[in-house]
Coordinates of N, CA and C and ligand atoms in Angstrom, one line a residue:
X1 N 0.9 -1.2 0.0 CA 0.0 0.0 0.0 C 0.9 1.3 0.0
X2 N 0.6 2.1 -0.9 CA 1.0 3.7 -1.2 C 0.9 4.0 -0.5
X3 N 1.7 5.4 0.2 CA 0.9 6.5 1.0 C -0.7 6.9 -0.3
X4 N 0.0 7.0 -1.2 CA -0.8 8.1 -2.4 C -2.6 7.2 -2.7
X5 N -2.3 6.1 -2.1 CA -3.7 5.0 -2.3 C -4.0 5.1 -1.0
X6 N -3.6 5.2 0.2 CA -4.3 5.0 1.4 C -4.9 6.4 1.7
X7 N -4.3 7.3 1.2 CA -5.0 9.2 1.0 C -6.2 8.3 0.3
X8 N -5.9 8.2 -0.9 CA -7.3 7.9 -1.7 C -8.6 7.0 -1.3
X9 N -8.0 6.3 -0.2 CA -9.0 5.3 0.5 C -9.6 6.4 1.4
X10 N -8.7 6.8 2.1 CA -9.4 8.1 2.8 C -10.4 8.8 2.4
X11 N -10.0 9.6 1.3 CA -11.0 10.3 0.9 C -12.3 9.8 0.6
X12 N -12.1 8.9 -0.1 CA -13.2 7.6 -0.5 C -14.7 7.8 1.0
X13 N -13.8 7.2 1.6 CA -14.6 6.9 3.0 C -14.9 8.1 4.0
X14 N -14.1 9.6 3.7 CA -14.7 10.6 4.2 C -16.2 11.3 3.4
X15 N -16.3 10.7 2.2 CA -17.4 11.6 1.6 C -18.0 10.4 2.3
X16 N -17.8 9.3 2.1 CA -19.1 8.1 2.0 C -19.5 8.5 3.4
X17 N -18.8 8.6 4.4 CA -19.6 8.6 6.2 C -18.5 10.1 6.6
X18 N -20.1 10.9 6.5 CA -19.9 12.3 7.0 C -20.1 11.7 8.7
X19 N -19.4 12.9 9.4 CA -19.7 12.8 10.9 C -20.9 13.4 11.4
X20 N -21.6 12.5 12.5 CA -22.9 13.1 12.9 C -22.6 12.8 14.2
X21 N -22.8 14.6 14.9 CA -22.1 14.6 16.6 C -23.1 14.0 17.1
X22 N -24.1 13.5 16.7 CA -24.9 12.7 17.9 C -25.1 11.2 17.0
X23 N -24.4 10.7 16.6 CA -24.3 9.6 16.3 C -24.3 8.3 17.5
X24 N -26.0 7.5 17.8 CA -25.7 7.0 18.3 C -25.0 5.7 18.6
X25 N -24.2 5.1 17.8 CA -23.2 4.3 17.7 C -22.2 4.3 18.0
X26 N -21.8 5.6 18.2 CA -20.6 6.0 18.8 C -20.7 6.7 20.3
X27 N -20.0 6.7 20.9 CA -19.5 6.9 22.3 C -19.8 8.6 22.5
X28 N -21.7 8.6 23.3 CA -21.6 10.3 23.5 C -21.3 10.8 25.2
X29 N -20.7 11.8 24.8 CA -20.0 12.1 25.9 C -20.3 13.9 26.4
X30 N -20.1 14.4 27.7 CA -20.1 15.6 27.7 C -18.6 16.6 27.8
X31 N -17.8 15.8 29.1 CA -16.1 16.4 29.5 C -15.4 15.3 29.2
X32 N -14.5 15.5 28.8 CA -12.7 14.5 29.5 C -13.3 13.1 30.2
X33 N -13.3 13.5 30.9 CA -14.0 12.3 32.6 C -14.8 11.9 31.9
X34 N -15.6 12.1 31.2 CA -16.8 11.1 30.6 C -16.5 10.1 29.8
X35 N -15.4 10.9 28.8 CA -15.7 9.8 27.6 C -14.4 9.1 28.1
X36 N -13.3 9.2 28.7 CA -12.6 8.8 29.6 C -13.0 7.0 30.2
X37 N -14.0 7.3 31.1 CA -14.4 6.5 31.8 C -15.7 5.4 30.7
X38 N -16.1 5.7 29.7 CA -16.5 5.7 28.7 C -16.0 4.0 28.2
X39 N -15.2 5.0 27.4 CA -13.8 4.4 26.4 C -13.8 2.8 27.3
X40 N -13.6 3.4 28.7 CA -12.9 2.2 29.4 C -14.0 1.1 29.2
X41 N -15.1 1.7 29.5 CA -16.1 0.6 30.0 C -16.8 -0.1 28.5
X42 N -16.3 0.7 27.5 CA -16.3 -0.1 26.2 C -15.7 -1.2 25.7
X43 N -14.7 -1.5 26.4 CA -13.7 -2.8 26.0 C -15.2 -4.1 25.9
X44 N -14.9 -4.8 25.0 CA -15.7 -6.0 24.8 C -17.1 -5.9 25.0
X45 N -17.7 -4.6 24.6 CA -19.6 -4.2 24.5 C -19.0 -3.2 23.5
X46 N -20.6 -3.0 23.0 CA -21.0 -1.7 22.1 C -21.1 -0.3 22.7
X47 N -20.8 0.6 21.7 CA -21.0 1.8 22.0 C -22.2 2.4 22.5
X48 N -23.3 1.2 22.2 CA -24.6 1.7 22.3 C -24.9 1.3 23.8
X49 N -24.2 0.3 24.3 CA -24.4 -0.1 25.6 C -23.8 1.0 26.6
X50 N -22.6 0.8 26.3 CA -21.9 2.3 27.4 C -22.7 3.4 27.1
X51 N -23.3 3.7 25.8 CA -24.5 5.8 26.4 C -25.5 4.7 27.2
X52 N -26.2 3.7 27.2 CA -27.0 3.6 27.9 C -27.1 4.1 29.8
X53 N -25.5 3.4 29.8 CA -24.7 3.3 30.9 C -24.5 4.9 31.7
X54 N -24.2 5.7 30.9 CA -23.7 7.2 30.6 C -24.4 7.8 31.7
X55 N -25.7 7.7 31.4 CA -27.2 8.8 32.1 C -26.4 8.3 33.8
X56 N -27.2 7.3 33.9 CA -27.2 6.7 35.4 C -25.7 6.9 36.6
X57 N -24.7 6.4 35.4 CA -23.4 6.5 36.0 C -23.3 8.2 36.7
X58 N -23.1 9.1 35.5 CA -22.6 10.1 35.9 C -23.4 11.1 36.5
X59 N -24.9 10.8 36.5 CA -26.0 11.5 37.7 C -25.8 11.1 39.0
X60 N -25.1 10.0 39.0 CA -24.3 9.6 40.7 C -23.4 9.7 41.0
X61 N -22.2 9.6 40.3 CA -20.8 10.3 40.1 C -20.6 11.0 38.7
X62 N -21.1 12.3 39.3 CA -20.7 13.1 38.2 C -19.0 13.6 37.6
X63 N -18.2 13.6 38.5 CA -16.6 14.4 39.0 C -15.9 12.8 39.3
X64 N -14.3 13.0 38.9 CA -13.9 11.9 39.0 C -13.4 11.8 40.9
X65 N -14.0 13.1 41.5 CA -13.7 12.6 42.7 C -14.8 12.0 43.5
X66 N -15.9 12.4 43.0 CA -17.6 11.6 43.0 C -17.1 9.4 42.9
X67 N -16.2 9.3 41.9 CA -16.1 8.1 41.5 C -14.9 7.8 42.0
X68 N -14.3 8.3 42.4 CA -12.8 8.0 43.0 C -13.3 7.5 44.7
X69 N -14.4 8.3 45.2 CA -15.0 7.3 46.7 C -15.9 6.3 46.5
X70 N -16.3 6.3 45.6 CA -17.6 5.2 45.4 C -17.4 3.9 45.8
X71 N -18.2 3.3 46.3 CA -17.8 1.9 46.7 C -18.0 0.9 45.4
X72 N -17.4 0.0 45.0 CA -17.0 -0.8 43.9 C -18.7 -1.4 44.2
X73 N -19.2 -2.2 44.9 CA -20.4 -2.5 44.9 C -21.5 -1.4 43.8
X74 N -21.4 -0.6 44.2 CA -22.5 0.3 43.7 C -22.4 0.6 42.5
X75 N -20.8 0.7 41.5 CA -20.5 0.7 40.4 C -20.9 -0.2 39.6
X76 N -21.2 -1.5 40.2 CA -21.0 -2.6 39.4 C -22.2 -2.7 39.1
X77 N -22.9 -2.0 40.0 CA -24.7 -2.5 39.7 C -25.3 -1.7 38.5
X78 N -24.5 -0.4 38.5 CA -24.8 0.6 37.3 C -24.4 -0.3 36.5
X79 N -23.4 -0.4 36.1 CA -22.3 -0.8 35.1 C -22.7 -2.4 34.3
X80 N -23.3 -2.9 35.1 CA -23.9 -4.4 34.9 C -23.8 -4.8 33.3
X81 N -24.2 -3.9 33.0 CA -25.0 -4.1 31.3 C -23.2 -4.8 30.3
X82 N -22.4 -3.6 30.4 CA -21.1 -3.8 29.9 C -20.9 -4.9 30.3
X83 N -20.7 -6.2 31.2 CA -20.0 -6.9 30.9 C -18.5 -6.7 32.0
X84 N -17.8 -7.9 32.0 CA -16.4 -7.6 33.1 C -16.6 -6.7 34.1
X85 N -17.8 -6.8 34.8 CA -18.1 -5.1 35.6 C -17.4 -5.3 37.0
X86 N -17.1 -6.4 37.2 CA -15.9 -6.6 38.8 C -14.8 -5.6 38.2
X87 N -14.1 -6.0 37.0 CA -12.7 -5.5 36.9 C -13.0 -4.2 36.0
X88 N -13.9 -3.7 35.6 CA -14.1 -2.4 35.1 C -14.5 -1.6 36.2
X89 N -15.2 -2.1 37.0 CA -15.8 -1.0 38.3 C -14.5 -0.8 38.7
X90 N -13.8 -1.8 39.2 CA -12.6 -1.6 39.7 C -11.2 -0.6 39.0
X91 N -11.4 -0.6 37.6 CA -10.2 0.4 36.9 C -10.9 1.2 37.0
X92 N -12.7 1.9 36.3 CA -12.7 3.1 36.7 C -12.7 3.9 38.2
X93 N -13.3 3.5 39.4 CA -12.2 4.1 40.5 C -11.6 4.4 40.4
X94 N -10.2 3.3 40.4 CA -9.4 3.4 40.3 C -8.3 4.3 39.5
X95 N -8.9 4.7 38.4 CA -8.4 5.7 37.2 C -8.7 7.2 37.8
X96 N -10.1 7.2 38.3 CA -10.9 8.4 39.1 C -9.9 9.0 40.2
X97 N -9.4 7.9 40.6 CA -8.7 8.1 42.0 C -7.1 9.2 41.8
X98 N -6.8 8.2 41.1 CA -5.5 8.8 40.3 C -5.7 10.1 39.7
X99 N -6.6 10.3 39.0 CA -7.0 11.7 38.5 C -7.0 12.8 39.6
X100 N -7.9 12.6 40.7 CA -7.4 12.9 41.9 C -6.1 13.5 42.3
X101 N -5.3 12.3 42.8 CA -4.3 12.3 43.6 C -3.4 12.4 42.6
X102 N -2.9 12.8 41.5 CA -2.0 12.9 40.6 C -2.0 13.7 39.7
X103 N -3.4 14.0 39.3 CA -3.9 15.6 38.6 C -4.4 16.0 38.4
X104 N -4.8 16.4 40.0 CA -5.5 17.5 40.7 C -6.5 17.2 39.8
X105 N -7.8 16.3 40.0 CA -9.1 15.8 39.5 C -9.2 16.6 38.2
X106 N -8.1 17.1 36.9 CA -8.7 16.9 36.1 C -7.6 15.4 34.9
X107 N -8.7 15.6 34.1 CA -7.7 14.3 33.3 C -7.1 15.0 31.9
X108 N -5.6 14.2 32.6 CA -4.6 14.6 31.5 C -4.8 15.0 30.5
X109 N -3.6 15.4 29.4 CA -4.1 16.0 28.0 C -2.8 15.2 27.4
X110 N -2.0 14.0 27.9 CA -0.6 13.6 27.1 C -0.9 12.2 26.9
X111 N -0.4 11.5 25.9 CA -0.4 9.6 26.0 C 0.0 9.6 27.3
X112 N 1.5 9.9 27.8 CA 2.2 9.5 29.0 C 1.6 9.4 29.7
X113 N 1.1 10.4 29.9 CA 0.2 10.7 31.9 C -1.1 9.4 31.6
X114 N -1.5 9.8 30.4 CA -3.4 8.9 30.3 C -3.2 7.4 30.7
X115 N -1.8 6.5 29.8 CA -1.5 5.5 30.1 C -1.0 4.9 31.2
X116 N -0.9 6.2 32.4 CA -0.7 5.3 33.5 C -1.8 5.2 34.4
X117 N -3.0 5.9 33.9 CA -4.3 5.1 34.8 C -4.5 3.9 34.5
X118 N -5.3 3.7 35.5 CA -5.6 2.1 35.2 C -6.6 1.7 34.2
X119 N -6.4 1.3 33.6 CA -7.4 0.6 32.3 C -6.9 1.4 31.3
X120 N -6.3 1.8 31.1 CA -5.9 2.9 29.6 C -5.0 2.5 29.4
X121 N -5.1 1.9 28.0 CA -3.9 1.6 27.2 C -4.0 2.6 26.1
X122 N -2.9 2.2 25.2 CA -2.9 3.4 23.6 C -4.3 3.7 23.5
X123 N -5.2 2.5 22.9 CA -6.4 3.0 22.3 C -6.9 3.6 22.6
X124 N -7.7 3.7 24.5 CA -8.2 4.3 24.9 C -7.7 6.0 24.9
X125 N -6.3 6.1 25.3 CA -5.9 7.5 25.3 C -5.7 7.9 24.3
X126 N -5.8 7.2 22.7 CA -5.7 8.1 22.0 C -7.1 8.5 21.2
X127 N -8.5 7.7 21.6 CA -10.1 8.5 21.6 C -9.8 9.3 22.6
X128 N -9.3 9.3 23.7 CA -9.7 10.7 24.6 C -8.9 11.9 24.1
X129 N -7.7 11.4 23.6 CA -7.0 12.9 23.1 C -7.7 13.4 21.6
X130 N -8.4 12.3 21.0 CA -8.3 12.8 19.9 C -10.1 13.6 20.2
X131 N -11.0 13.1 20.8 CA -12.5 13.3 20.7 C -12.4 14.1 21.8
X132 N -12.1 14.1 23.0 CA -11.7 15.1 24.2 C -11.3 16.4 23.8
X133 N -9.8 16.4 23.1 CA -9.0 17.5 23.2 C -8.2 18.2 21.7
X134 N -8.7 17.0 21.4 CA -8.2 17.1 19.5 C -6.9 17.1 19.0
X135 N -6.2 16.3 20.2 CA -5.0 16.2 20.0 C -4.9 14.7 19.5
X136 N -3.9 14.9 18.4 CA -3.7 13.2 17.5 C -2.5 13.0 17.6
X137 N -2.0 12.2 18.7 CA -0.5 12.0 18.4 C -0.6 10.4 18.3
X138 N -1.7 9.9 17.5 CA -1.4 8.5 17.2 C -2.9 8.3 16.8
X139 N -3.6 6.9 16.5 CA -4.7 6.5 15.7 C -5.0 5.4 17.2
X140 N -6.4 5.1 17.3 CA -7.0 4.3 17.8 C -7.2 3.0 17.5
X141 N -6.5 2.1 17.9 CA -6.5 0.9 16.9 C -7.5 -0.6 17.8
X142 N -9.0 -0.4 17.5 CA -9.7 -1.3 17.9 C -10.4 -2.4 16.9
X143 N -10.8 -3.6 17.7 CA -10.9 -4.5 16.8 C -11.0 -4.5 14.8
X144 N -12.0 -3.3 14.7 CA -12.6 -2.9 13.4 C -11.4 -2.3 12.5
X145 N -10.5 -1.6 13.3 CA -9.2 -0.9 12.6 C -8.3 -2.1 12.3
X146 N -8.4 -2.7 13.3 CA -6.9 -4.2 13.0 C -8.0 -4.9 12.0
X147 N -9.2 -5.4 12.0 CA -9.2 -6.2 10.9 C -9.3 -5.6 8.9
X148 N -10.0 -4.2 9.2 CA -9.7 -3.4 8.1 C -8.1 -3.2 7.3
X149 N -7.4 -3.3 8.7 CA -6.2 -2.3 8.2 C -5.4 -3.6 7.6
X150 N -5.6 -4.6 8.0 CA -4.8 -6.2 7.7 C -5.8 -6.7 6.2
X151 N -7.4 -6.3 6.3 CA -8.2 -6.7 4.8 C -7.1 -5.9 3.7
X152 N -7.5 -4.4 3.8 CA -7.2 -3.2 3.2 C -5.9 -3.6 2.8
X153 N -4.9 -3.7 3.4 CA -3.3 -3.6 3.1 C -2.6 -3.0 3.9
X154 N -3.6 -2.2 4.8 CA -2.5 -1.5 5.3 C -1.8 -1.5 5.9
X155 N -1.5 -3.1 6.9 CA -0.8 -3.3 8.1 C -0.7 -4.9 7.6
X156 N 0.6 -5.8 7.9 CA 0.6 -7.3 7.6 C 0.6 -7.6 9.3
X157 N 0.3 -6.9 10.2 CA 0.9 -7.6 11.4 C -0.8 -7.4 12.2
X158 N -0.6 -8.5 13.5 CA -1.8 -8.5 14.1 C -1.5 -7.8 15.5
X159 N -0.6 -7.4 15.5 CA -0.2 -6.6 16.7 C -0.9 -5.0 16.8
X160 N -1.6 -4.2 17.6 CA -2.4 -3.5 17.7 C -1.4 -2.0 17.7
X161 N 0.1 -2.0 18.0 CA 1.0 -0.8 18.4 C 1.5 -1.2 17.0
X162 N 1.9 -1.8 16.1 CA 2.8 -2.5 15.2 C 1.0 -1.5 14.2
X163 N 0.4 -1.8 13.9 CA -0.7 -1.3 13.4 C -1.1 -0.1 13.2
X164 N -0.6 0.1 14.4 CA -0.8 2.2 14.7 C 0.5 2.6 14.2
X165 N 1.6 2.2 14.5 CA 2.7 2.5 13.7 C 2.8 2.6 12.0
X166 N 1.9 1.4 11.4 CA 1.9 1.5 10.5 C 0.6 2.3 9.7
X167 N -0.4 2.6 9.9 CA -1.3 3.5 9.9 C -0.3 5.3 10.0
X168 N 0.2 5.2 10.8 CA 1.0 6.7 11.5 C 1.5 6.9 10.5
X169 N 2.2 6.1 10.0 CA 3.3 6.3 8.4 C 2.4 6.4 7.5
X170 N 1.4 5.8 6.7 CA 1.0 6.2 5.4 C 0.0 7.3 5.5
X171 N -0.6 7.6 6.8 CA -1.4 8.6 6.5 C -1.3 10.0 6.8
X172 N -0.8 11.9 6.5 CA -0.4 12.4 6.9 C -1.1 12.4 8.6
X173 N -0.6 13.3 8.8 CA -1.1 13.9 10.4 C -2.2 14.7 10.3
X174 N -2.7 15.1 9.1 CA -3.6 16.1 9.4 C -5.0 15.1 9.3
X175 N -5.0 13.4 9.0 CA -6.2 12.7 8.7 C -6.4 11.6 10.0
X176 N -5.3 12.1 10.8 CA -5.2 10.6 11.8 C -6.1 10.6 12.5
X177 N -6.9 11.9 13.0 CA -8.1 12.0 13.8 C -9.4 11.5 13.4
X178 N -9.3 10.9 11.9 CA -10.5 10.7 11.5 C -10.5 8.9 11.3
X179 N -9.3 8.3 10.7 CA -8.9 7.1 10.5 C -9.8 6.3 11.4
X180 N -9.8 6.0 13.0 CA -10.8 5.4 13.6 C -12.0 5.3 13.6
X181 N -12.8 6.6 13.2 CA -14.2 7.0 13.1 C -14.6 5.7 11.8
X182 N -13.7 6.2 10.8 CA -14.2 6.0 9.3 C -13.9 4.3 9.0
X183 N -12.4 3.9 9.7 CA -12.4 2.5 10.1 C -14.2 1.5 10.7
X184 N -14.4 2.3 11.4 CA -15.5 1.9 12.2 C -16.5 1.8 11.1
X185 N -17.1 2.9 10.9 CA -18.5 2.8 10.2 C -18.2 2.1 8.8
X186 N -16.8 2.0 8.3 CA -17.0 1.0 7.3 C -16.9 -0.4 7.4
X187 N -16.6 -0.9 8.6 CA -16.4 -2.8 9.7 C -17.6 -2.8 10.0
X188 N -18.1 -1.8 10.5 CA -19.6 -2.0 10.9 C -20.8 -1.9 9.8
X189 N -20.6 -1.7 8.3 CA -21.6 -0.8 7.1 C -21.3 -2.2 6.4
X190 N -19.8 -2.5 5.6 CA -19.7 -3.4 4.9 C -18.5 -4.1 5.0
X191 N -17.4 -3.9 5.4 CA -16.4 -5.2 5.4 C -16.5 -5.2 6.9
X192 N -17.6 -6.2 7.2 CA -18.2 -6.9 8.4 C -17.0 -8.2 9.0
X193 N -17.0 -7.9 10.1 CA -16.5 -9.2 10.6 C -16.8 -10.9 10.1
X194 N -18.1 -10.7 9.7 CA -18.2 -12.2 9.6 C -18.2 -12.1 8.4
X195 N -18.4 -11.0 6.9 CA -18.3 -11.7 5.7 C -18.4 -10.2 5.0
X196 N -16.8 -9.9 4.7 CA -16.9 -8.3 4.1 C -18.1 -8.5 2.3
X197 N -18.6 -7.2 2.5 CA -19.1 -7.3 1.5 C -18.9 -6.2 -0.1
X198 N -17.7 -7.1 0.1 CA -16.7 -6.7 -1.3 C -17.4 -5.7 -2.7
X199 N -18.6 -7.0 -2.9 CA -19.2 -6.1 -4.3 C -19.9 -5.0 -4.0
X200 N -20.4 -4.4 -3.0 CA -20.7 -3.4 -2.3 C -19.8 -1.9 -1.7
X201 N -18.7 -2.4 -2.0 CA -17.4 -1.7 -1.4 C -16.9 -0.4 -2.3
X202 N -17.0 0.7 -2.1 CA -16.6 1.9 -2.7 C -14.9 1.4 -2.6
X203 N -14.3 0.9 -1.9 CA -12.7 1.0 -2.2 C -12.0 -0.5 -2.7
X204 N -12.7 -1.2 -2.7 CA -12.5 -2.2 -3.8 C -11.5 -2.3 -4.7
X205 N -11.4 -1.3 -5.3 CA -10.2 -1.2 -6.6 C -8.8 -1.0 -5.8
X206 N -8.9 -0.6 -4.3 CA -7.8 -0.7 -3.8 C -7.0 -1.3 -2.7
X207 N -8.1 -2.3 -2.6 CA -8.2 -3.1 -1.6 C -7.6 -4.5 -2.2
X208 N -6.5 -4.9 -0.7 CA -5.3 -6.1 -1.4 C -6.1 -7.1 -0.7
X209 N -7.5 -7.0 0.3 CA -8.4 -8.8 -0.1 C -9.1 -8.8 -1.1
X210 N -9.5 -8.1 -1.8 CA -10.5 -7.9 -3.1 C -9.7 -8.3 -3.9
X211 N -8.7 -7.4 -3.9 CA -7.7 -7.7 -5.3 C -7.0 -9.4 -5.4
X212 N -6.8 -9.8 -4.3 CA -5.9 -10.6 -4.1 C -7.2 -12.0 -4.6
X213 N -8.4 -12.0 -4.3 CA -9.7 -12.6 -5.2 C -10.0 -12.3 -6.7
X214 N -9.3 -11.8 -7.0 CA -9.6 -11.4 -8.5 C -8.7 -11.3 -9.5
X215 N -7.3 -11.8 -8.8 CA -6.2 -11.7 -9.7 C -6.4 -12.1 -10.8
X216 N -5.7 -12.2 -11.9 CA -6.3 -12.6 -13.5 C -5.4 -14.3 -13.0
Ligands
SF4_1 S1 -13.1 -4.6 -0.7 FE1 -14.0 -6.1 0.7 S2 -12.3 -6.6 2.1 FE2 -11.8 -4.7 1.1 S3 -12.5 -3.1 2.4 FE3 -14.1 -3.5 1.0 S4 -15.5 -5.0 2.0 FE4 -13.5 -5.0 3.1

């Protein structure tokens, strides 16, 4: 894959899925601390599950020092719906806490700082810098991005930092904030997990699983 073809894939899929700020599929949020604690509780559920989650959570701990005392029982009973909610109740606290005690209850604005709460790895800190604060100093690389970017061409490896590295390189900096959004709605629209749907596919002509089916 080109830089000069993965621009072109880009563009492709920015006309095809304009952004819609209240898109419910995606993760709605109001501050930092929201989509923050968000992000986290999204690991292995839908986006549609965590807004459900959103209302209740944060009318009882609104502030991550609200959630930094909360007793883990009481989390888990909101939280239920997501899924892992022992060990998710437990990182968000936990994350809440640290926000706290490390900076001064607001949440960071750097990878460094984000990745040392608990439950934030790359992915998560780089939706919050990029949808939080609009800062892109890397791509979000969730299930939908690793299997696109490995259909697509853009990445041979299944490693999720090896992915974002390779995404980083072909696309300038000024498109990185979009790359995850547009990953998404096209894993979830048509090259679906269980059976992309190729003859439906606006990037097709530059796509190395399509191509790689049609060789002469
Ligand atoms: S051509 Fe097929 S495999 Fe490639 S992106 Fe489109 S749906 Fe996915």
């Amino acid at each position: 894959m080109t830089p000069e073809s993965a621009l072109e894939i880009y563009r492709l899929l920015n006309a095809e899925y304009p952004r819609k700020d209240l898109d419910a599929d995606f993760i709605q949020f109001e501050n930092p601390f929201q989509i923050l604690i968000l992000t986290i509780l999204s690991a292995q559920t839908t986006d549609r599950t965590v807004n459900q989650i959103r209302r209740p959570l944060f009318l009882r701990y609104p502030t991550p020092a609200a959630l930094a005392g909360a007793r883990q029982e009481d989390v888990e009973e909101i939280i239920h719906s997501a899924g892992f909610y022992h060990s998710k109740a437990r990182n968000i606290i936990a994350a809440s806490r640290a926000i706290v005690e490390e900076f001064k209850g607001v949440v960071p604005r750097t990878m460094e700082e984000l990745v040392t709460l608990p439950g934030v790895g790359r992915k998560t800190a780089n939706i919050v810098l990029n949808h939080a604060f609009g800062i892109n100093t890397g791509i979000a690389v969730d299930t939908h991005v690793r299997r696109l970017s490995q259909r697509i061409g853009f990445s041979d490896s299944d490693n999720p930092e090896v992915i974002e590295r390779d995404l980083t390189t072909l696309f300038p900096h000024e498109v990185w904030g979009d790359i995850n959004y547009l990953l998404i709605r096209h894993g979830r629209a048509i090259c679906t997990a269980k059976k992309p749907q190729c003859e439906r596919c606006i990037i097709r002509r530059l796509c190395r699983y399509h191509l790689s089916r049609h060789a002469a």
